[in-house]
PDB file of C-alpha atoms in Angstrom:
ATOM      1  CA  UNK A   1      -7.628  -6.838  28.092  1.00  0.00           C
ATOM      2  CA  UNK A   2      -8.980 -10.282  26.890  1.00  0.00           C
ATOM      3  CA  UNK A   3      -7.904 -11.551  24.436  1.00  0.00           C
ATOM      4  CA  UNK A   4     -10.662 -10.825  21.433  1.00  0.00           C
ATOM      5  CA  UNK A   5      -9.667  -7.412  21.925  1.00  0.00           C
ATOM      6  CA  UNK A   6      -7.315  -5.797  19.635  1.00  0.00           C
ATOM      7  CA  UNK A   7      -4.167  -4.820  20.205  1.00  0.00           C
ATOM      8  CA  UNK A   8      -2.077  -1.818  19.089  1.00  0.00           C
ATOM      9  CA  UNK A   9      -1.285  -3.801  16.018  1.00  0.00           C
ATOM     10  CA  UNK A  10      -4.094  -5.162  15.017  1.00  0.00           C
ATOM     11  CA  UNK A  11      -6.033  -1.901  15.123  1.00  0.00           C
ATOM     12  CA  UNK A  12      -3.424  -0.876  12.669  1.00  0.00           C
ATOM     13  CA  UNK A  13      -4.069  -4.277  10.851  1.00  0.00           C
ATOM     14  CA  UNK A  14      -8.382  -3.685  11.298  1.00  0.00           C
ATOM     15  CA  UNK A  15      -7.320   0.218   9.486  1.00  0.00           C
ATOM     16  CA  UNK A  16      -5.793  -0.858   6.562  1.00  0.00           C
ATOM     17  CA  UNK A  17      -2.475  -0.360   7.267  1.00  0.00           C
ATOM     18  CA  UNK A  18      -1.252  -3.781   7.085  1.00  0.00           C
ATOM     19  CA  UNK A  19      -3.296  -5.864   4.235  1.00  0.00           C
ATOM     20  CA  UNK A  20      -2.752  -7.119   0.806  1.00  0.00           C
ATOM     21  CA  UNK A  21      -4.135  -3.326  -0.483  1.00  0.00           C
ATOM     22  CA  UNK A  22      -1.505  -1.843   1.405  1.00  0.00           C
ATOM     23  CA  UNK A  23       1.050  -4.100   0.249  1.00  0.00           C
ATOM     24  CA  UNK A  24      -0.525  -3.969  -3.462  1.00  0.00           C
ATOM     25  CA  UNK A  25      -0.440   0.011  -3.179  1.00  0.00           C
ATOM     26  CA  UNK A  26       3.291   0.013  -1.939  1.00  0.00           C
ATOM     27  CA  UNK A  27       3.869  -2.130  -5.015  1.00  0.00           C
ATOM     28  CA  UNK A  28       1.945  -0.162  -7.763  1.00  0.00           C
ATOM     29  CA  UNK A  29       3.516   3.191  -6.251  1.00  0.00           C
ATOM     30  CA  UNK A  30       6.583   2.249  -6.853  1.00  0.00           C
ATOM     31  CA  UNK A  31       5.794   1.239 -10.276  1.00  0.00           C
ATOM     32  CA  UNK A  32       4.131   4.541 -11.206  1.00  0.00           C
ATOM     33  CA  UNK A  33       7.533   6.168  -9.791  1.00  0.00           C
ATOM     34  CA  UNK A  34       9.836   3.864 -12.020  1.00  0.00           C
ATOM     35  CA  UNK A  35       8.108   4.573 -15.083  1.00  0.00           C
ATOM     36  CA  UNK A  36       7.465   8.006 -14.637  1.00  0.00           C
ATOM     37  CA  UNK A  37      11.656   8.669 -13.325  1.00  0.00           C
ATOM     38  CA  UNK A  38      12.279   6.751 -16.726  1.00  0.00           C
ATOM     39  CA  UNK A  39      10.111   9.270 -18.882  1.00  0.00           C
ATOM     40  CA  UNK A  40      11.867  12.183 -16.915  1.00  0.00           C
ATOM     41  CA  UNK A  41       8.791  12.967 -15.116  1.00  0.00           C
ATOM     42  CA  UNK A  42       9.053  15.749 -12.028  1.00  0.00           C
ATOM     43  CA  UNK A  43       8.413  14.364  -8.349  1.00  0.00           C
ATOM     44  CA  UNK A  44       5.102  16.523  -9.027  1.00  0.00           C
ATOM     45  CA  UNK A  45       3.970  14.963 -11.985  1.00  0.00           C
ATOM     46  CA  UNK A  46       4.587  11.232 -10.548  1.00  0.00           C
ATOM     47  CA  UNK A  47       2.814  12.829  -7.429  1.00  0.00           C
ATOM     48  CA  UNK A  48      -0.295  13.443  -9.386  1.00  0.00           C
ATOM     49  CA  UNK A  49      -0.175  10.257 -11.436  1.00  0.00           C
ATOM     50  CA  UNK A  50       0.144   8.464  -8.041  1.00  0.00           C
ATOM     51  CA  UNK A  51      -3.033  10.619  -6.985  1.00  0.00           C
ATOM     52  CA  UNK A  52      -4.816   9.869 -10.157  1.00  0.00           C
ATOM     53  CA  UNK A  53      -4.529   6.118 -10.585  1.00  0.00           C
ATOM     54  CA  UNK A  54      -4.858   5.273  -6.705  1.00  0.00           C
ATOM     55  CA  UNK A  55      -7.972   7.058  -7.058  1.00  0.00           C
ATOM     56  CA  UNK A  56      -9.211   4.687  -9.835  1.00  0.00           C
ATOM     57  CA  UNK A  57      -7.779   1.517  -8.290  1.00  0.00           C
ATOM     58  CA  UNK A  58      -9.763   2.658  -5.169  1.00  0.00           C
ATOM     59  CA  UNK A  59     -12.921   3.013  -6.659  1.00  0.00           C
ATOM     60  CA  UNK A  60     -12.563   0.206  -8.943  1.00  0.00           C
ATOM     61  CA  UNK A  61     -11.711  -2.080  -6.034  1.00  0.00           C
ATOM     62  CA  UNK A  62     -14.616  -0.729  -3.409  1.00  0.00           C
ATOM     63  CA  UNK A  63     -16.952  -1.710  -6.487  1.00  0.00           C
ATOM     64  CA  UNK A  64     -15.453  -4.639  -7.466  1.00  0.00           C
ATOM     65  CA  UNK A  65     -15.454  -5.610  -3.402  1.00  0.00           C
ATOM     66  CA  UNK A  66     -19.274  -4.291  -3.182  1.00  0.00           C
ATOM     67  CA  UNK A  67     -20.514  -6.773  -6.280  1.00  0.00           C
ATOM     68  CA  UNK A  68     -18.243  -9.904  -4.772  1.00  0.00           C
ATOM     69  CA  UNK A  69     -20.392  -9.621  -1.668  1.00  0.00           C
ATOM     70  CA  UNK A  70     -23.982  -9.330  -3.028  1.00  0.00           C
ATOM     71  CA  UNK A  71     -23.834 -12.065  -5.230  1.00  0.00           C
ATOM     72  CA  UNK A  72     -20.981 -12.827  -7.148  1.00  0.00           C
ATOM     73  CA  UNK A  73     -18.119 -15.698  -6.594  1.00  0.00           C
ATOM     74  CA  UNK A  74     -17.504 -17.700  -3.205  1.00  0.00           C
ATOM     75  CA  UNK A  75     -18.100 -14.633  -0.503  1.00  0.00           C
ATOM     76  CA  UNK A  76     -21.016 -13.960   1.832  1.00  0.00           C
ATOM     77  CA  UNK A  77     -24.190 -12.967   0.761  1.00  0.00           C
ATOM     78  CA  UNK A  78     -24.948  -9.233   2.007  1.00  0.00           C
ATOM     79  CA  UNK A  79     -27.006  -6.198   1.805  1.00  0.00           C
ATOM     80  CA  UNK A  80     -26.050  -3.489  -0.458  1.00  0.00           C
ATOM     81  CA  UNK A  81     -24.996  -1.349   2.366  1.00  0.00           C
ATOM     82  CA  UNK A  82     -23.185  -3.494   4.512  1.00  0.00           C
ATOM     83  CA  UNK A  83     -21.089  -4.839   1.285  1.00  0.00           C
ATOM     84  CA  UNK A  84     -20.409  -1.027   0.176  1.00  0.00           C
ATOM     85  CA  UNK A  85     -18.804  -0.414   3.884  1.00  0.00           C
ATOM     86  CA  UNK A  86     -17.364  -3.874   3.965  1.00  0.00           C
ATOM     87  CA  UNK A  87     -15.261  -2.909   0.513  1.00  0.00           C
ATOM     88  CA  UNK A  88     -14.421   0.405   1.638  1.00  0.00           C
ATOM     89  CA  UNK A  89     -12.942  -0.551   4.819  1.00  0.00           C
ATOM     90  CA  UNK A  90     -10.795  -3.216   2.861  1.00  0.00           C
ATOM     91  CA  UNK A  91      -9.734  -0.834   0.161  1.00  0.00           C
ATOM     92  CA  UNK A  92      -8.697   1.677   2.640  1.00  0.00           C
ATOM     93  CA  UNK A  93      -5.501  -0.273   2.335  1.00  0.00           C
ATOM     94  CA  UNK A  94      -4.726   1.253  -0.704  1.00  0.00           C
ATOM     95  CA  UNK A  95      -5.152   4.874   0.262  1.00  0.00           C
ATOM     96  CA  UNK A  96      -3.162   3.975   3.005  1.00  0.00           C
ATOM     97  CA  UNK A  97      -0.154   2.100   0.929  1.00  0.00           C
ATOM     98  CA  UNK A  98       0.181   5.191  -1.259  1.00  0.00           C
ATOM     99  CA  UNK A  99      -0.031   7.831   1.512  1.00  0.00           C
ATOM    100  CA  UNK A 100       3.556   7.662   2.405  1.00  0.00           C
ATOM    101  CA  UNK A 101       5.700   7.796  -0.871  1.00  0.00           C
ATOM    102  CA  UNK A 102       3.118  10.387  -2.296  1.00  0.00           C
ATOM    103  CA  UNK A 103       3.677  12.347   0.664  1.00  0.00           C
ATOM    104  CA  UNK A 104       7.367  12.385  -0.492  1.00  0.00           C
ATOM    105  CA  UNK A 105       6.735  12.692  -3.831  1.00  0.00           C
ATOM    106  CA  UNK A 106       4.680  16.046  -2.594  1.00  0.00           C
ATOM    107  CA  UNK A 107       8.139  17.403  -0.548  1.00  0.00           C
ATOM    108  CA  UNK A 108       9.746  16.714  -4.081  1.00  0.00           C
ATOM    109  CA  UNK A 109       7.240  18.877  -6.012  1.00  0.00           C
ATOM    110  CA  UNK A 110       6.998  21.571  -3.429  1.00  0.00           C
ATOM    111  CA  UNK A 111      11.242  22.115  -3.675  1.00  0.00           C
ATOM    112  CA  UNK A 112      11.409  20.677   0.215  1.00  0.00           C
ATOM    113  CA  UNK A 113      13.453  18.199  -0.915  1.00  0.00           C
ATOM    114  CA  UNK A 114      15.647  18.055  -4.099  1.00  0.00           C
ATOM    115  CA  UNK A 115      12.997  16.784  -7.222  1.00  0.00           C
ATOM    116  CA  UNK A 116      15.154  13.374  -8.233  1.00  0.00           C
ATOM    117  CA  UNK A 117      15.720  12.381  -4.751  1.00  0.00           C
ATOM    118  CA  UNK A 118      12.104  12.824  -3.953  1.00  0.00           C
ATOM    119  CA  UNK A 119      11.479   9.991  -6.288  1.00  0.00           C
ATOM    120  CA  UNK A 120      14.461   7.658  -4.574  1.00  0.00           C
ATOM    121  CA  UNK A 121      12.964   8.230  -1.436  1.00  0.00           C
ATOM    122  CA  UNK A 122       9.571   7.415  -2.005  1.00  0.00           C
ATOM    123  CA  UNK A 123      10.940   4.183  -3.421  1.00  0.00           C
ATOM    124  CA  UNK A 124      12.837   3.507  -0.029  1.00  0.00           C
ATOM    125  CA  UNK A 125      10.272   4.461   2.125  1.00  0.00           C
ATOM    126  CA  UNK A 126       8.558   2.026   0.632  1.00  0.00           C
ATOM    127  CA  UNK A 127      10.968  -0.327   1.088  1.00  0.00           C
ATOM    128  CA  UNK A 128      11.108   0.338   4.925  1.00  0.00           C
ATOM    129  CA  UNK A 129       7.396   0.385   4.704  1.00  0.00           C
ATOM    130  CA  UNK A 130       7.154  -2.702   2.989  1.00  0.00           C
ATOM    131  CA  UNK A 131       9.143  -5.031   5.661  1.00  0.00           C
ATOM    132  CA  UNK A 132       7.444  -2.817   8.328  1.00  0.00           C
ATOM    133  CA  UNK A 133       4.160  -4.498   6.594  1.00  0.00           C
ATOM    134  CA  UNK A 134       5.684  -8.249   6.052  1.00  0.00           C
ATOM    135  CA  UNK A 135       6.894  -7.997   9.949  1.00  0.00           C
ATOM    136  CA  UNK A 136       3.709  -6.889  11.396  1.00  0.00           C
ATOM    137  CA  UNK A 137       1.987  -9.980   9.664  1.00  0.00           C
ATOM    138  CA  UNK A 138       3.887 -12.171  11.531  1.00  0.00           C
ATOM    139  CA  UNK A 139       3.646 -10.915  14.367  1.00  0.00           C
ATOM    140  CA  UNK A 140      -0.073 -10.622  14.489  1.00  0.00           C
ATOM    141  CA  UNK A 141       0.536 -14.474  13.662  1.00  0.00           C
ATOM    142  CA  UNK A 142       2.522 -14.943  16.631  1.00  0.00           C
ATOM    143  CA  UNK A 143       5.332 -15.888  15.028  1.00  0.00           C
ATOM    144  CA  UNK A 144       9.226 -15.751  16.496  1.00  0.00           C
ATOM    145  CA  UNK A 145      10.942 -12.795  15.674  1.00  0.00           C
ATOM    146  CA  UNK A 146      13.545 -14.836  12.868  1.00  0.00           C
ATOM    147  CA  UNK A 147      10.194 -15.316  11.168  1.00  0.00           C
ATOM    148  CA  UNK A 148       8.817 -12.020  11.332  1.00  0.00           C
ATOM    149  CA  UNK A 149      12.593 -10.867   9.929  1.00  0.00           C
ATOM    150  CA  UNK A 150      12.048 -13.074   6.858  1.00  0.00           C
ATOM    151  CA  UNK A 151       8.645 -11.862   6.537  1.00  0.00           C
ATOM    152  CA  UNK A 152       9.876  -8.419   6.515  1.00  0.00           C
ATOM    153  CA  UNK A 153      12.884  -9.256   4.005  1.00  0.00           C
ATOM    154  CA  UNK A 154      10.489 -10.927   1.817  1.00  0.00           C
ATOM    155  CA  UNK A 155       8.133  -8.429   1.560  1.00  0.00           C
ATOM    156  CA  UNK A 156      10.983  -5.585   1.288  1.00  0.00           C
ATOM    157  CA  UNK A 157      12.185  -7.868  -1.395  1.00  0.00           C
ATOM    158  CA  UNK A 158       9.435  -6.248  -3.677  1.00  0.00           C
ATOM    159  CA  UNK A 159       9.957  -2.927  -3.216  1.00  0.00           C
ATOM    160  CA  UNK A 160      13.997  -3.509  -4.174  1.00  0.00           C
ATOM    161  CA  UNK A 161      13.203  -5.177  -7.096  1.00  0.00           C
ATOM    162  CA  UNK A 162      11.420  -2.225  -7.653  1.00  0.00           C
ATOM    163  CA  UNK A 163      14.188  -0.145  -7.473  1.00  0.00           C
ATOM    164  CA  UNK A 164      16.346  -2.850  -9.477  1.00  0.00           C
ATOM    165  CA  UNK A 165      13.962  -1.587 -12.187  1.00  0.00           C
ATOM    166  CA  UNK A 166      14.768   1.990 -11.168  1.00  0.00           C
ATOM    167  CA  UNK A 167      18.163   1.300 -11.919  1.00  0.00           C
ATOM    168  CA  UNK A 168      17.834  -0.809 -15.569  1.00  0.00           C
ATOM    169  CA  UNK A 169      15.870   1.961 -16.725  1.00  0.00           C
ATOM    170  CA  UNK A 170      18.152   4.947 -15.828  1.00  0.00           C
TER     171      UNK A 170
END
C-alpha cells in the first residue's frame, strides 16, 4: 500500500463518518433529545423530530454546499453536477452523525428498550461517538496517542455538556 492510498480510517474519514457534519449532527441530536426529554416527549416522537430536522439540515446543507461551489464565496469554481455530488458526499456526515442515537431513539419507541432510557442512551452514545470522532482526527493527523486522548475528551466534552443541559432541564 503506498502511501496516497487510504487507510481503514480514512475511508471512514472519505464516508462521512468523521467530519465537521458528523460532529455537527452528534451535536444537534443531542439537542433535539434535550429539548424534546424536557417537553416530555416519547423516545418515538424525539425519533421522528430527529428524522425530520436532519432531513432539512441535509438538504439545506447539500444546497447550500452545491451554490458555494458554482459561484459563490472563496471555493472552486465547478459544474453543476460535480458541485451537487461534491455537497452530497460532504453532507453525508450528517446522515451519518444522527444514524446512531436515532437508531436508539427507534429501540426506545419500539418498547426494546425502556422509553426514558432510550433518550439517555442516545445522549451517551453520542458521547462515546463523539471522542470516537475527536480521536480518529488525530490520528489521521498522526498525532501521539496523549493527543488523540485530548482530542477525544474535547470533542466528548460537547456531547456532556449536552447532557449537563439534560440534567438543568429535568
Amino acid at each position: 500500500m503506498t502511501e496516497a492510498e487510504p487507510i481503514g480510517r480514512d475511508r471512514a474519514m472519505d464516508a462521512g463518518f468523521v467530519s465537521e457534519e458528523a460532529i455537527y449532527a452528534l451535536i444537534l441530536v443531542a439537542g433535539i433529545i434535550v429539548t424534546a426529554g424536557g417537553h416530555g416527549e416519547s423516545s418515538w416522537a424525539a425519533f421522528w423530530i430527529v428524522v425530520g430536522t436532519v432531513v432539512v439540515f441535509f438538504v439545506a446543507h447539500i444546497y447550500a454546499g452545491t451554490l458555494a461551489h458554482l459561484n459563490v464565496g472563496p471555493h472552486e469554481r465547478m459544474e453543476l453536477g460535480t458541485a451537487f455530488r461534491a455537497s452530497v458526499r460532504r453532507s453525508s456526515g450528517l446522515v451519518v452523525g444522527a444514524a446512531i442515537p436515532a437508531s436508539i431513539l427507534l429501540l426506545g419507541a419500539t418498547r426494546v428498550i425502556d422509553d426514558e432510557n432510550a433518550m439517555w442512551f442516545a445522549l451517551w452514545a453520542e458521547v462515546v461517538a463523539l471522542a470516537a470522532l475527536g480521536y480518529l482526527a488525530f490520528a489521521k493527523r498522526r498525532a501521539s496517542v496523549p493527543v488523540r486522548i485530548l482530542g477525544a475528551v474535547t470533542t466528548a466534552l460537547f456531547g456532556l455538556a449536552m447532557i449537563g443541559l439534560k440534567v438543568v432541564i429535568h
